[in-house]
Amino acid sequence: MNFWQVHGILFLIFITFFPRLTMLFAVSVPFGILAWLGWLFVPHILVAILATTYYWHTNPILCVISWFVALGGTGTETKVVQYSYSRW
């Protein structure tokens, strides 16, 4: 299955910046308890895991980029949240 046959550029933008909302409304993969925990605590990493699982054979570059975004996005979110709470 090719990513571009199933999704478009708009989906890619939304899943990058709003992973929880996009997965909640646009992803039809059945979720187990681990996926729901991933959705709640580390959504970027869950997106990278799902991308690697479903699209590695057809779009490996997209999967590698998703891992960079996952590791960078999760770290950046943590720093932003810590900075926000320290200002209170």
CSV table of N, CA and C in Angstrom, one decimal, residues 1-3 7 11-12 15 23 27 29 43-71:
chain,number,residue,atom,x,y,z
A,1,MET,N,0.8,-1.2,0.0
A,1,MET,CA,0.0,0.0,0.0
A,1,MET,C,0.9,1.2,0.0
A,2,ASN,N,0.6,2.2,-0.9
A,2,ASN,CA,1.4,3.4,-1.0
A,2,ASN,C,0.7,4.5,-0.2
A,3,PHE,N,1.4,5.3,0.6
A,3,PHE,CA,0.9,6.4,1.4
A,3,PHE,C,0.1,7.4,0.5
A,7,HIS,N,-3.6,8.7,1.3
A,7,HIS,CA,-3.7,10.0,1.9
A,7,HIS,C,-3.0,11.1,1.0
A,11,PHE,N,-3.4,15.7,4.7
A,11,PHE,CA,-3.4,14.7,5.8
A,11,PHE,C,-2.0,14.7,6.5
A,12,LEU,N,-0.9,14.7,5.7
A,12,LEU,CA,0.4,14.8,6.2
A,12,LEU,C,0.7,16.0,7.0
A,15,ILE,N,-1.4,15.5,10.4
A,15,ILE,CA,-0.8,14.4,11.2
A,15,ILE,C,0.5,14.9,11.9
A,23,MET,N,-5.6,11.5,14.2
A,23,MET,CA,-5.8,10.1,14.5
A,23,MET,C,-7.2,9.8,15.0
A,27,VAL,N,-8.1,8.3,11.2
A,27,VAL,CA,-7.4,7.0,11.1
A,27,VAL,C,-8.4,5.9,11.4
A,29,VAL,N,-7.6,2.6,11.7
A,29,VAL,CA,-6.9,1.4,12.2
A,29,VAL,C,-7.5,1.1,13.6
A,43,PRO,N,1.8,10.8,21.0
A,43,PRO,CA,1.1,10.7,19.7
A,43,PRO,C,2.1,10.7,18.5
A,44,HIS,N,3.1,11.5,18.6
A,44,HIS,CA,4.1,11.5,17.4
A,44,HIS,C,4.8,10.2,17.2
A,45,ILE,N,5.1,9.5,18.3
A,45,ILE,CA,5.8,8.2,18.2
A,45,ILE,C,4.8,7.2,17.7
A,46,LEU,N,3.5,7.3,18.2
A,46,LEU,CA,2.5,6.4,17.6
A,46,LEU,C,2.3,6.5,16.1
A,47,VAL,N,2.3,7.8,15.7
A,47,VAL,CA,2.2,8.0,14.2
A,47,VAL,C,3.4,7.4,13.5
A,48,ALA,N,4.6,7.5,14.1
A,48,ALA,CA,5.8,6.9,13.4
A,48,ALA,C,5.7,5.4,13.4
A,49,ILE,N,5.2,4.8,14.5
A,49,ILE,CA,5.1,3.4,14.5
A,49,ILE,C,4.1,2.9,13.5
A,50,LEU,N,2.9,3.6,13.4
A,50,LEU,CA,1.9,3.2,12.4
A,50,LEU,C,2.4,3.4,11.0
A,51,ALA,N,3.1,4.5,10.8
A,51,ALA,CA,3.7,4.8,9.4
A,51,ALA,C,4.7,3.7,9.0
A,52,THR,N,5.5,3.3,10.0
A,52,THR,CA,6.5,2.3,9.7
A,52,THR,C,5.8,0.9,9.4
A,53,THR,N,4.8,0.6,10.2
A,53,THR,CA,4.1,-0.7,10.1
A,53,THR,C,3.4,-0.8,8.7
A,54,TYR,N,2.8,0.3,8.3
A,54,TYR,CA,2.0,0.2,7.1
A,54,TYR,C,2.7,0.6,5.8
A,55,TYR,N,3.6,1.5,5.9
A,55,TYR,CA,4.2,2.1,4.6
A,55,TYR,C,5.7,2.0,4.5
A,56,TRP,N,6.4,1.1,5.3
A,56,TRP,CA,7.8,1.0,5.2
A,56,TRP,C,8.2,0.5,3.8
A,57,HIS,N,7.5,-0.5,3.3
A,57,HIS,CA,7.9,-1.1,2.0
A,57,HIS,C,7.8,-0.2,0.8
A,58,THR,N,6.8,0.7,0.9
A,58,THR,CA,6.6,1.6,-0.3
A,58,THR,C,7.1,3.0,-0.1
A,59,ASN,N,7.2,3.5,1.1
A,59,ASN,CA,7.7,4.8,1.4
A,59,ASN,C,8.7,4.9,2.6
A,60,PRO,N,9.9,4.3,2.4
A,60,PRO,CA,10.8,4.3,3.6
A,60,PRO,C,11.3,5.7,4.0
A,61,ILE,N,11.4,6.6,3.0
A,61,ILE,CA,11.9,7.9,3.3
A,61,ILE,C,10.9,8.7,4.2
A,62,LEU,N,9.6,8.5,3.8
A,62,LEU,CA,8.5,9.1,4.6
A,62,LEU,C,8.5,8.6,6.0
A,63,CYS,N,8.8,7.3,6.2
A,63,CYS,CA,8.9,6.7,7.5
A,63,CYS,C,10.0,7.2,8.3
A,64,VAL,N,11.2,7.4,7.7
A,64,VAL,CA,12.3,7.9,8.4
A,64,VAL,C,12.0,9.4,8.8
A,65,ILE,N,11.4,10.1,8.0
A,65,ILE,CA,11.1,11.5,8.3
A,65,ILE,C,10.1,11.5,9.5
A,66,SER,N,9.1,10.6,9.5
A,66,SER,CA,8.2,10.5,10.6
A,66,SER,C,8.9,10.2,11.9
A,67,TRP,N,9.9,9.4,11.9
A,67,TRP,CA,10.7,9.1,13.1
A,67,TRP,C,11.4,10.4,13.6
A,68,PHE,N,12.0,11.1,12.6
A,68,PHE,CA,12.6,12.4,13.0
A,68,PHE,C,11.7,13.4,13.6
A,69,VAL,N,10.5,13.5,13.0
A,69,VAL,CA,9.4,14.4,13.6
A,69,VAL,C,9.0,13.8,14.9
A,70,ALA,N,8.8,12.5,15.1
A,70,ALA,CA,8.4,12.0,16.3
A,70,ALA,C,9.4,12.2,17.5
A,71,LEU,N,10.6,12.0,17.2
A,71,LEU,CA,11.6,12.2,18.3
A,71,LEU,C,11.8,13.7,18.5
